[in-house]
Coordinates of C-alpha atoms and ligand atoms in Angstrom, one line a residue:
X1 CA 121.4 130.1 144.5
X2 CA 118.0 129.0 145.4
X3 CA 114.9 130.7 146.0
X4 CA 112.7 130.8 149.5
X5 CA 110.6 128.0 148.4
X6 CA 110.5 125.0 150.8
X7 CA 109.9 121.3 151.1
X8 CA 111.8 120.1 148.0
X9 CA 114.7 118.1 147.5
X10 CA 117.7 119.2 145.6
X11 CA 121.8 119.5 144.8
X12 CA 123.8 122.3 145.2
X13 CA 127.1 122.9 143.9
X14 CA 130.0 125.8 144.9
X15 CA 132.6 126.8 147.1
X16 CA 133.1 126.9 151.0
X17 CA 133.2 130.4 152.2
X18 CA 133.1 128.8 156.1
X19 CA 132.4 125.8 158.1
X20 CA 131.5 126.1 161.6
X21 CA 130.4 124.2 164.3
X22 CA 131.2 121.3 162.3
X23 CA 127.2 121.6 160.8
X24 CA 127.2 124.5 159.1
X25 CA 128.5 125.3 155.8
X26 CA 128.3 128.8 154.2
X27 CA 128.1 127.8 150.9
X28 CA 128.4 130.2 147.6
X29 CA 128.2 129.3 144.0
X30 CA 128.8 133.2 143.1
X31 CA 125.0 134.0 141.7
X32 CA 124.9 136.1 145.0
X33 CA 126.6 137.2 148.1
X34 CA 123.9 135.2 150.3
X35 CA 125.6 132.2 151.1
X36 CA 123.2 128.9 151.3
X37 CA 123.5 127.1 154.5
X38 CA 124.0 123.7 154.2
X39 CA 123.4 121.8 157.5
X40 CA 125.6 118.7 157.9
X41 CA 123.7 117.0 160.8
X42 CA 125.6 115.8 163.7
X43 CA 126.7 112.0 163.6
X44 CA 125.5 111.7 159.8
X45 CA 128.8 112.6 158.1
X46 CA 132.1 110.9 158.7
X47 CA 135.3 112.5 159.8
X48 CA 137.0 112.5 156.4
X49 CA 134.3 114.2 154.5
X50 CA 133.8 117.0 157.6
X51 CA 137.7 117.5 157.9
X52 CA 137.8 118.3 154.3
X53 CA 135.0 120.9 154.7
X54 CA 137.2 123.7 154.6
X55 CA 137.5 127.4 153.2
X56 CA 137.7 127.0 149.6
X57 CA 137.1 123.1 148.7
X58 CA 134.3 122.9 146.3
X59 CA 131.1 121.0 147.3
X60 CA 128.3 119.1 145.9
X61 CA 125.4 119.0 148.3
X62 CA 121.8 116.9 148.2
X63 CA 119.4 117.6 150.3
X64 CA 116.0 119.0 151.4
X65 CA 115.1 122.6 151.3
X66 CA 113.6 123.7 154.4
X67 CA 112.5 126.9 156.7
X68 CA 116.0 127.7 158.2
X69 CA 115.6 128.2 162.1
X70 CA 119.0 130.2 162.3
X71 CA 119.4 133.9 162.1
X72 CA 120.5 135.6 158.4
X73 CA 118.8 133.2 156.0
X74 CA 114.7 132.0 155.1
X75 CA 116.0 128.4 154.3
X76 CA 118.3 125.9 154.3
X77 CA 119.6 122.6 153.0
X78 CA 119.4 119.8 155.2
X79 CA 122.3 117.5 153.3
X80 CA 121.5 113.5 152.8
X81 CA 124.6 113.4 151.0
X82 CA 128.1 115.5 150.4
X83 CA 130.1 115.1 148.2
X84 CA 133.5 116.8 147.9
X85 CA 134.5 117.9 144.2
X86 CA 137.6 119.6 145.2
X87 CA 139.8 120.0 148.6
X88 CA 141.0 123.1 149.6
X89 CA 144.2 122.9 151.9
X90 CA 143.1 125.5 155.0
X91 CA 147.1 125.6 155.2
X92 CA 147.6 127.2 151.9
X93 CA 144.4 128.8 150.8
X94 CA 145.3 132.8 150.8
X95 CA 141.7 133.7 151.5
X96 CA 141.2 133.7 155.1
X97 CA 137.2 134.2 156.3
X98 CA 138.1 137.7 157.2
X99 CA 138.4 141.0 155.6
X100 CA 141.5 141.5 153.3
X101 CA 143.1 144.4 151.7
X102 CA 141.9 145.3 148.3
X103 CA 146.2 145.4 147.3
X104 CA 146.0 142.3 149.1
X105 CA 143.9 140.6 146.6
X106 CA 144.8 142.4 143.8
X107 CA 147.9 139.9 144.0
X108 CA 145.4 136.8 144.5
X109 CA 143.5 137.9 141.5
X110 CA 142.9 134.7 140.4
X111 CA 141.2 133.8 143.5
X112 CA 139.8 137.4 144.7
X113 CA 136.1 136.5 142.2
X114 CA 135.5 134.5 145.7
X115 CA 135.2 137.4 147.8
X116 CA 131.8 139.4 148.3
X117 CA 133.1 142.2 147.2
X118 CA 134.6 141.3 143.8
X119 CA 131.6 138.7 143.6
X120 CA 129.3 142.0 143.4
X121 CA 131.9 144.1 141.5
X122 CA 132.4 141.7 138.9
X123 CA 128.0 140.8 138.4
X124 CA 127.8 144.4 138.5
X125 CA 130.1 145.1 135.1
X126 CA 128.5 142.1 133.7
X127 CA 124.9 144.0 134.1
X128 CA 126.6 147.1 132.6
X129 CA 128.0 145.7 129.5
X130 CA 124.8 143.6 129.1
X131 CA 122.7 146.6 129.2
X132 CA 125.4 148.9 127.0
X133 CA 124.5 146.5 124.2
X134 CA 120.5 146.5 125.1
X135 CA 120.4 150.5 124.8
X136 CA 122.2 150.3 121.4
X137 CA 120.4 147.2 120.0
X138 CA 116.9 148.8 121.4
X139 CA 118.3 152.0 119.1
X140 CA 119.1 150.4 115.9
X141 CA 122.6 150.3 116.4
X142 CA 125.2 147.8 114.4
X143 CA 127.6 147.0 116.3
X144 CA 130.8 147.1 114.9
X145 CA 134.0 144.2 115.5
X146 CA 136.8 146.7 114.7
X147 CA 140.2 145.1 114.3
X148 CA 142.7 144.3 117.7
X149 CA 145.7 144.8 115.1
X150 CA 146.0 148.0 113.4
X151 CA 148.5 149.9 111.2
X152 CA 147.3 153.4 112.6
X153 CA 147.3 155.0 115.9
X154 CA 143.7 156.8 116.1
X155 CA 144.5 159.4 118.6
X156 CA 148.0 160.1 117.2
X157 CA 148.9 160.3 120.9
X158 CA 152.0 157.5 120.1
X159 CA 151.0 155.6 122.5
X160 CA 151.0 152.6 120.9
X161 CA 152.2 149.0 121.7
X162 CA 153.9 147.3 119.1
X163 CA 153.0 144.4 117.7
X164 CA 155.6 142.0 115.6
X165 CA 157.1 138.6 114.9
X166 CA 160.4 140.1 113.7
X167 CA 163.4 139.2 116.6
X168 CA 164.3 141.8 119.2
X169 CA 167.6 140.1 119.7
X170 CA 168.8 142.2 117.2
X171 CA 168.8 140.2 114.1
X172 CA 165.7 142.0 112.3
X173 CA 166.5 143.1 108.9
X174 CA 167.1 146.7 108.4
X175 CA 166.9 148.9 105.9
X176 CA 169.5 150.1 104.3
X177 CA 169.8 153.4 107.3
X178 CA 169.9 151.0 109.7
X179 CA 166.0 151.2 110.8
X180 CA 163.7 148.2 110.8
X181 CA 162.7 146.8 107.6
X182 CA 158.8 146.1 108.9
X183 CA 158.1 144.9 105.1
X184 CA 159.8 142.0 106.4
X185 CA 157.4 141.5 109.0
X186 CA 154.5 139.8 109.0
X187 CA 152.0 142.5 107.9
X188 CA 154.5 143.8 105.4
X189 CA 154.2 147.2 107.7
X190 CA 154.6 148.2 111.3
X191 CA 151.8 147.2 113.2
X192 CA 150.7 148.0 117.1
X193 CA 147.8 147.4 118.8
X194 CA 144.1 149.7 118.5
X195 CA 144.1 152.8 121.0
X196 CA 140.9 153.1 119.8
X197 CA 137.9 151.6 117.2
X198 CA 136.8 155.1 116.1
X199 CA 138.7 155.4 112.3
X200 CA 137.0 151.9 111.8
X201 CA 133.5 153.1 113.6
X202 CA 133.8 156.3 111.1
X203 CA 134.1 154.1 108.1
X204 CA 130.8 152.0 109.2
X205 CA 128.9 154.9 110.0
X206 CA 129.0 155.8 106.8
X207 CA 127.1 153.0 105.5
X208 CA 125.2 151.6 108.7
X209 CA 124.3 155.5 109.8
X210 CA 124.9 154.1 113.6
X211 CA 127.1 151.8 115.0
X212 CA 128.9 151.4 118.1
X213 CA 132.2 149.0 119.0
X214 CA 132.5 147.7 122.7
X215 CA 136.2 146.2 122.6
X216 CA 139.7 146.3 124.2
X217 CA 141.9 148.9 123.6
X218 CA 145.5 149.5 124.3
X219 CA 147.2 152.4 125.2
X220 CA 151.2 152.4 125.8
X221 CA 150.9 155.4 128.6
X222 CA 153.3 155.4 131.5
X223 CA 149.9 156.3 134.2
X224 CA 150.3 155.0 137.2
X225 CA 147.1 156.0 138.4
X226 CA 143.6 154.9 140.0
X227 CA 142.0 155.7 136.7
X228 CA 144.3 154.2 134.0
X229 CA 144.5 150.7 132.4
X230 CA 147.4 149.8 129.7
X231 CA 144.2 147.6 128.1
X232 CA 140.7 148.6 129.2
X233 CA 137.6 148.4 127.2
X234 CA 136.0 150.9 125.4
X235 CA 132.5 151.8 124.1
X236 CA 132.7 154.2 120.9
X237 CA 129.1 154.5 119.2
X238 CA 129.7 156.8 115.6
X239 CA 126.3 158.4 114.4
X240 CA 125.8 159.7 110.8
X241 CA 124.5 162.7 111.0
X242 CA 124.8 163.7 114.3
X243 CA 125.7 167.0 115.5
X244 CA 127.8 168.0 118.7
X245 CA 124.8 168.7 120.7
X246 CA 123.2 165.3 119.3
X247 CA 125.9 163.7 120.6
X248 CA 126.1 164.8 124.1
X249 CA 122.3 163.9 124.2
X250 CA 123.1 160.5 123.2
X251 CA 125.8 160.1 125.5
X252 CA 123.7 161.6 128.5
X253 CA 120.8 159.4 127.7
X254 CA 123.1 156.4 127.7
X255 CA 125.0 156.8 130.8
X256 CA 121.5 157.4 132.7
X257 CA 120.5 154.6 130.8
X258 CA 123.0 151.7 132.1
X259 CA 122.8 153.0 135.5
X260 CA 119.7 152.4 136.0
X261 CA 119.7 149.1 134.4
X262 CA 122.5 147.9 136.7
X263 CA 120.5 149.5 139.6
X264 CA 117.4 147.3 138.9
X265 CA 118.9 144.2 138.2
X266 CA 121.8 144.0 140.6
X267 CA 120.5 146.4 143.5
X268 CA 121.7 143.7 146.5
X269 CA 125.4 144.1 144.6
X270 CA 125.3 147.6 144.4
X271 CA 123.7 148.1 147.9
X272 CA 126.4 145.9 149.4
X273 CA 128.8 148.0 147.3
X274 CA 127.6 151.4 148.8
X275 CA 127.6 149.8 152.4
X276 CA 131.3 148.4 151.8
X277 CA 132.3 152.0 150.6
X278 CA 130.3 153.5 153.3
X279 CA 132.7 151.7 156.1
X280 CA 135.8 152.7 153.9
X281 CA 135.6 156.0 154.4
X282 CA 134.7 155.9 157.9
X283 CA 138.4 156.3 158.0
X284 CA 138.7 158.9 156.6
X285 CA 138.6 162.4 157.7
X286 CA 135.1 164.1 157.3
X287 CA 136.1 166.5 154.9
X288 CA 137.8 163.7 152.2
X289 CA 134.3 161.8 152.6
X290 CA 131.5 161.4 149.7
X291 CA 128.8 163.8 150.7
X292 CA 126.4 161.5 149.3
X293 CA 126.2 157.3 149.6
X294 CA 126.9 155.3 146.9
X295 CA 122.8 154.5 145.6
X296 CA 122.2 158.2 146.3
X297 CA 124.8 159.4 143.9
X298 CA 123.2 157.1 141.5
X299 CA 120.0 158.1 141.7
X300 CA 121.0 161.9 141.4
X301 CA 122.9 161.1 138.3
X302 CA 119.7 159.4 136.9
X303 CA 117.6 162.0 137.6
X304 CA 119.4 165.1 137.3
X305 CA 120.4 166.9 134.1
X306 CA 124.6 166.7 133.6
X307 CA 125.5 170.8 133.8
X308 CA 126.5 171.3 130.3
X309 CA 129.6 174.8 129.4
X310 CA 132.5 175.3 127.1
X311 CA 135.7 174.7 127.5
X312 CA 135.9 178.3 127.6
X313 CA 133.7 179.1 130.2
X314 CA 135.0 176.4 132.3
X315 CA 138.7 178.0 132.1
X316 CA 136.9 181.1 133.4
X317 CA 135.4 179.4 136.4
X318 CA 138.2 177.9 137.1
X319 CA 140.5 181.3 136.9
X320 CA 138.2 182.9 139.1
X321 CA 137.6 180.1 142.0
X322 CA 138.8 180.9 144.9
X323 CA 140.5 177.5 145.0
X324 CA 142.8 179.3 142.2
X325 CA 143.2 182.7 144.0
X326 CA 144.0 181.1 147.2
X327 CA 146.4 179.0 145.1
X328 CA 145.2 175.5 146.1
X329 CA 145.9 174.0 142.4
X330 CA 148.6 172.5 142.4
X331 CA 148.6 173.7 138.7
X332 CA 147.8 177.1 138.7
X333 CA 145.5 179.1 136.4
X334 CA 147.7 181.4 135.6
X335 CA 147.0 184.6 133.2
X336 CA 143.8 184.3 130.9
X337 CA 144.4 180.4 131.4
X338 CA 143.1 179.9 127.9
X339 CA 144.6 177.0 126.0
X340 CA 145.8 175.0 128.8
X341 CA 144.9 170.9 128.9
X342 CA 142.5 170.9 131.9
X343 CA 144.3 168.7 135.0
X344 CA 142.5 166.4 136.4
X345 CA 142.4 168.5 139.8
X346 CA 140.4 171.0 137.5
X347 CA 138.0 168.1 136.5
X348 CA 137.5 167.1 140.1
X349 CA 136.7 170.1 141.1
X350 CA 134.4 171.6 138.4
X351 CA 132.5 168.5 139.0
X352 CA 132.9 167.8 142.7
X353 CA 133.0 171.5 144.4
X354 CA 131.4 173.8 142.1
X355 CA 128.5 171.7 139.8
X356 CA 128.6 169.2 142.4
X357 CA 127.0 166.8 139.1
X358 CA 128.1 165.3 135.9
X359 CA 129.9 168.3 133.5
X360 CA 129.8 167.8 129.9
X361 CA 132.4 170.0 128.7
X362 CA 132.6 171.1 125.1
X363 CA 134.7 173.1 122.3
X364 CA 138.3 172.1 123.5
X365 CA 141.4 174.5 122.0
X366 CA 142.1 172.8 118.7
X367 CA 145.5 172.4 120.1
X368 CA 145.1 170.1 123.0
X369 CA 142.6 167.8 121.3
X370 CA 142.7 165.0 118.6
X371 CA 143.0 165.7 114.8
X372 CA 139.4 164.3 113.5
X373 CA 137.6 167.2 115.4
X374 CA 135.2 169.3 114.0
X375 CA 136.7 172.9 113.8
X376 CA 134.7 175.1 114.9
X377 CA 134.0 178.3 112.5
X378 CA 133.8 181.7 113.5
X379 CA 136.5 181.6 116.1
X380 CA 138.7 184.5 117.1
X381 CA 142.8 184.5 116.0
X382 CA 144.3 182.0 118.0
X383 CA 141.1 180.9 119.5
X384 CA 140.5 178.1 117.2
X385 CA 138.1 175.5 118.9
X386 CA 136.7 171.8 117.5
X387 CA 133.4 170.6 118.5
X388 CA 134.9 168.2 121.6
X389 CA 132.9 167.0 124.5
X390 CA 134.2 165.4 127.4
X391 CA 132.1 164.1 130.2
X392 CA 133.4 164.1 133.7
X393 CA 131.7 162.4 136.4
X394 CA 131.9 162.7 140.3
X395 CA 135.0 160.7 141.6
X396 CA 136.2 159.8 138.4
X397 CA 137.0 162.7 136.5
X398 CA 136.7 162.0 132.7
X399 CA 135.0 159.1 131.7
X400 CA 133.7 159.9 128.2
X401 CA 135.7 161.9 125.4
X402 CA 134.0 162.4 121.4
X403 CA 133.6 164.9 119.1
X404 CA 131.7 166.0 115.8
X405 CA 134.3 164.7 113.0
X406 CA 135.7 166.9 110.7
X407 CA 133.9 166.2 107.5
X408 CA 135.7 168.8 105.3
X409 CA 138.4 167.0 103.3
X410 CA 140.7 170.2 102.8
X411 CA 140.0 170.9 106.4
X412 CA 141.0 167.6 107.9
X413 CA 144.0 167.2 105.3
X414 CA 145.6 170.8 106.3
X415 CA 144.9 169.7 110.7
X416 CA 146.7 166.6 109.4
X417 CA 149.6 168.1 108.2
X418 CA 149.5 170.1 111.0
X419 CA 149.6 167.8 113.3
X420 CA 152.1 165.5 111.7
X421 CA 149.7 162.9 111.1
X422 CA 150.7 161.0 107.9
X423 CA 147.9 161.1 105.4
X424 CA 149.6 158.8 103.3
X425 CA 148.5 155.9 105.9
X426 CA 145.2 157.2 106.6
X427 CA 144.1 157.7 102.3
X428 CA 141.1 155.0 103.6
X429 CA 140.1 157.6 106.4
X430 CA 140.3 160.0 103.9
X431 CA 138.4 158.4 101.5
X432 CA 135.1 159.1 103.7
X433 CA 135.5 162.2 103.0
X434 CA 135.8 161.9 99.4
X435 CA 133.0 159.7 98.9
X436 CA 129.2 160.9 100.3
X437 CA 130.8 162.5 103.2
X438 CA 128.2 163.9 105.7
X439 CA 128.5 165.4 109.4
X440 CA 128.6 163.0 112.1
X441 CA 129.8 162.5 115.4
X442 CA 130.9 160.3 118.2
X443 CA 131.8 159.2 121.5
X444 CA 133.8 156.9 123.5
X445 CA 133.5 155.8 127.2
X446 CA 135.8 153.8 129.2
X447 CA 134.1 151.1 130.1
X448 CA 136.0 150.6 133.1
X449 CA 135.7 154.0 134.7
X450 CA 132.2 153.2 134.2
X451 CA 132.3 150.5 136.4
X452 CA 134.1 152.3 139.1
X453 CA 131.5 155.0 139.2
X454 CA 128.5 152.3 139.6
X455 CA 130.6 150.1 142.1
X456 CA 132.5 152.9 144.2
X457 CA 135.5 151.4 143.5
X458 CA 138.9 153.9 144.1
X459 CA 141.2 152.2 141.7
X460 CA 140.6 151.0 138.2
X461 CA 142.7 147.9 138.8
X462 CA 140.1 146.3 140.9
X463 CA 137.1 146.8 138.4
X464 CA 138.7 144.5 135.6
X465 CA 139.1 140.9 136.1
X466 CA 142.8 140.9 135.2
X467 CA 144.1 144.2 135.6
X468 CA 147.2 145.3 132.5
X469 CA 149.7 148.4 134.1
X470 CA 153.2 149.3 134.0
X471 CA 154.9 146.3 135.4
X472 CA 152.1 144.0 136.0
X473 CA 151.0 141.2 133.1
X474 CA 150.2 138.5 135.8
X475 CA 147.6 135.6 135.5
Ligands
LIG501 O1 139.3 160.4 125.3 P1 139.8 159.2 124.6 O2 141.2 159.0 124.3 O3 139.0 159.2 123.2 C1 139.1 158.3 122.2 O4 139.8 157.3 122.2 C2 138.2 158.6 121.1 N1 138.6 157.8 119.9 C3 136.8 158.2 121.4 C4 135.8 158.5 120.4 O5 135.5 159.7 120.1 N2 135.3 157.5 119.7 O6 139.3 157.9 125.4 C5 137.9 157.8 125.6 C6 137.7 157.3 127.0 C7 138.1 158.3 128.1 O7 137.2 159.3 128.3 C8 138.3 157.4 129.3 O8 137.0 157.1 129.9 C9 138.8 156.1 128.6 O9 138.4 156.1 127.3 N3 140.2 156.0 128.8 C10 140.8 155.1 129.6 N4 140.4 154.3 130.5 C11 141.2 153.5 131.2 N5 142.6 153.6 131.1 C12 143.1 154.4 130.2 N6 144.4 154.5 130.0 C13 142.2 155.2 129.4 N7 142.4 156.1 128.4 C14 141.2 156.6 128.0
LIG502 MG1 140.1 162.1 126.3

């Protein structure tokens, strides 16, 4: 909140991490984790205002700057005058000057910003989704507002919330089979909202040649895990022209990219991150702790190439680990093992025990993957692959998942049917492919798991501000 220059007079403003001694104040306005001392001399400062110097209550403090004799801090304020701009009842303020449970404050959420370690956490995503923008601008990149409110459901997962004005008491007109007459409703049609920008992105990269979106999206899936989010926010640049491997560059390039960036602007956050991660695991047993620290891991992802195999290939390392043969999955490879949707024990360990790096993993079954995908030509009966990449990372298992887009109208129309997807709805999707249709690709990276990689952080909910899962819509 101030620099180390002395001998200057000036106001502070923020909160009251402590008080002690009745002199010192520990105070933060949340640009760091170093608190500014504020020295209230003895006898200068009446009762009232020192009794209301308490854990929480907001200050306002003028003073001089000076060389601070204490331990922990270059200078100090020596206050003239304090003024208090809000109490804080010691009583009733939840955040005790002591170490709480993450859970803990999960359920003070909307006080758990004045902690250090959701003070760093939450500087540290602003870094990343300043510099996510910065790498895209510096590229030529539009980026792309695609709509909250959609009639479509991208991955055709059905994972969709819905999103109406009709009543749910019962009363919404029906049709005449006793379903839901949504022409009623205010978009005339059913509406839910966006799992995902890419249709929209697709539509704009056919025009702009690259764009990216960085925007909320929704997803309706019952996951109670460290790694899921009901709403999280997602990155999806689209690239005309763009090829698989083009993609997976881009993707690599960018990841590196806002890692770094967060590392060179908010290395005291992210070194207090690694130290706070570092005593975590102290409790755990050896074998269950990160082989490397937190800054260390970042700086091997920065400089290291991601290992790069097919889906294929990976299904054979997996088959033949010993993990398998020794039957330590908890879902075995069984057989050839082709075809099956890799679990994210399979991630982990690819990435953790065998490449020990980042694993961009391409050319997915058609079958377990979404239907824009690029099919992939030249495959073997009942072997039909789409140009997919996933990217899974250390600890977090997948964070990125894009393809090459299937630009072949007949191709995508006869997937679509396939795959039940109603074409009907999508004739504006379609129409790309009608209309100067080219190859292209994209990708899409959950901003959040993002976040959780850079700040160490085990569970998703405590990298967003407000965290959306099954049961849970506080603050
Ligand atoms: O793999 P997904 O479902 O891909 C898409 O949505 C594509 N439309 C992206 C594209 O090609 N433009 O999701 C992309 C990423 C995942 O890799 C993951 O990082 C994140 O979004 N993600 C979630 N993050 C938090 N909570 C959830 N429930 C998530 N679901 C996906
Ligand atoms: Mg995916």
């Amino acid at each position: 909140m101030v620099g180390e220059k002395v001998n200057y007079s000036t106001t502070v403003m923020g909160w009251v991490r402590t008080f002690r001694n009745n002199q010192f104040i520990a105070l933060n306005d949340g640009s760091t984790n170093n608190n500014l001392q504020v020295m209230a001399e003895l006898g200068k400062f009446s009762d009232d205002v020192l009794k209301r110097l308490t854990t929480g209550a907001c200050i306002k403090a003028t003073g001089q700057i000076i060389p601070s004799l204490g331990k922990g801090q270059k200078v100090e304020l020596k206050a003239d005058t304090i003024e208090i701009l809000g109490d804080s009842d010691a009583e009733k303020f939840p955040l005790q000057p002591k170490k709480h449970s993450l859970e803990f404050l999960r359920e003070k959420a909307h006080l758990r910003f004045r902690t250090n370690t959701f003070g760093s956490v939450f500087r540290v995503r602003h870094a990343l989704a300043f510099a996510v923008h910065k790498f895209f601008n510096d590229k030529g990149f539009v980026y792309l507002h695609t709509p909250i409110i959609t009639a479509s459901d991208a991955e055709g997962a059905g994972e969709t919330f819905r999103v109406t004005t009709l009543p749910v008491d019962g009363t919404a007109p029906k049709n005449e089979d006793g379903s839901i007459n949504f022409k009623e409703d205010f978009f005339g049609h059913s509406t839910n909202l966006t799992v995902s920008g890419q249709l929209e992105g697709e539509l704009a990269a056919m025009a702009f040649s690259d764009i990216y979106t960085f925007g909320p999206t929704f997803r309706a899936e019952n996951s109670n895990t460290t790694r899921h989010l009901a709403e999280f926010w997602m990155i999806e640049p689209e690239m005309a022209f763009y090829d698989l491997e083009d993609n997976a560059n881009l993707a690599e390039e960018f990841i590196r990219y806002v890692i770094k960036y967060a590392i060179d602007n908010n290395k005291e956050d992210i070194e207090f991150l690694a130290q706070r991660l570092a005593e975590e695991e102290k409790a755990l047993p050896q074998d269950k702790r990160s082989e490397m620290g937190l800054v260390e891991k970042l700086e091997f992802v920065i400089n290291n190439d991601f290992e790069r195999l097919t889906y294929t290939e990976a299904i054979s390392i997996l088959r033949e680990s010993n993990h398998n043969k020794k039957k330590k999955f908890q879902y075995l490879i069984e057989g050839d093992g082709w075809g099956i949707d890799l679990q994210s024990e399979h991630e982990r360990y690819l990435v953790e025990k065998h490449f020990k790096k980042p694993v961009i993993l391409t050319n997915y079954p058609a079958a377990i993957k979404a239907f824009y995908m690029r099919q992939d030509d030249g495959c073997a009966e009942g072997r039909q692959t789409v140009a997919a990449m996933d990217i899974l990372a250390p600890g977090i298992g997948e964070i990125v998942g894009g393809s090459q887009r299937e630009e072949r109208l007949d191709k995508l129309e006869q997937r679509m049917k396939e795959m039940n997807i109603p074409a009907d709805e999508l004739w504006w999707y379609l129409d790309t492919r009608r209309f100067g249709a080219c190859p292209h690709a994209g990708f899409g990276l959950g901003f959040e798991r993002l976040v959780q990689f850079v700040t160490g952080m085990g569970n998703i909910r405590d990298v967003i501000p407000f965290p959306r899962y099954p049961k849970s819509a506080e603050f």
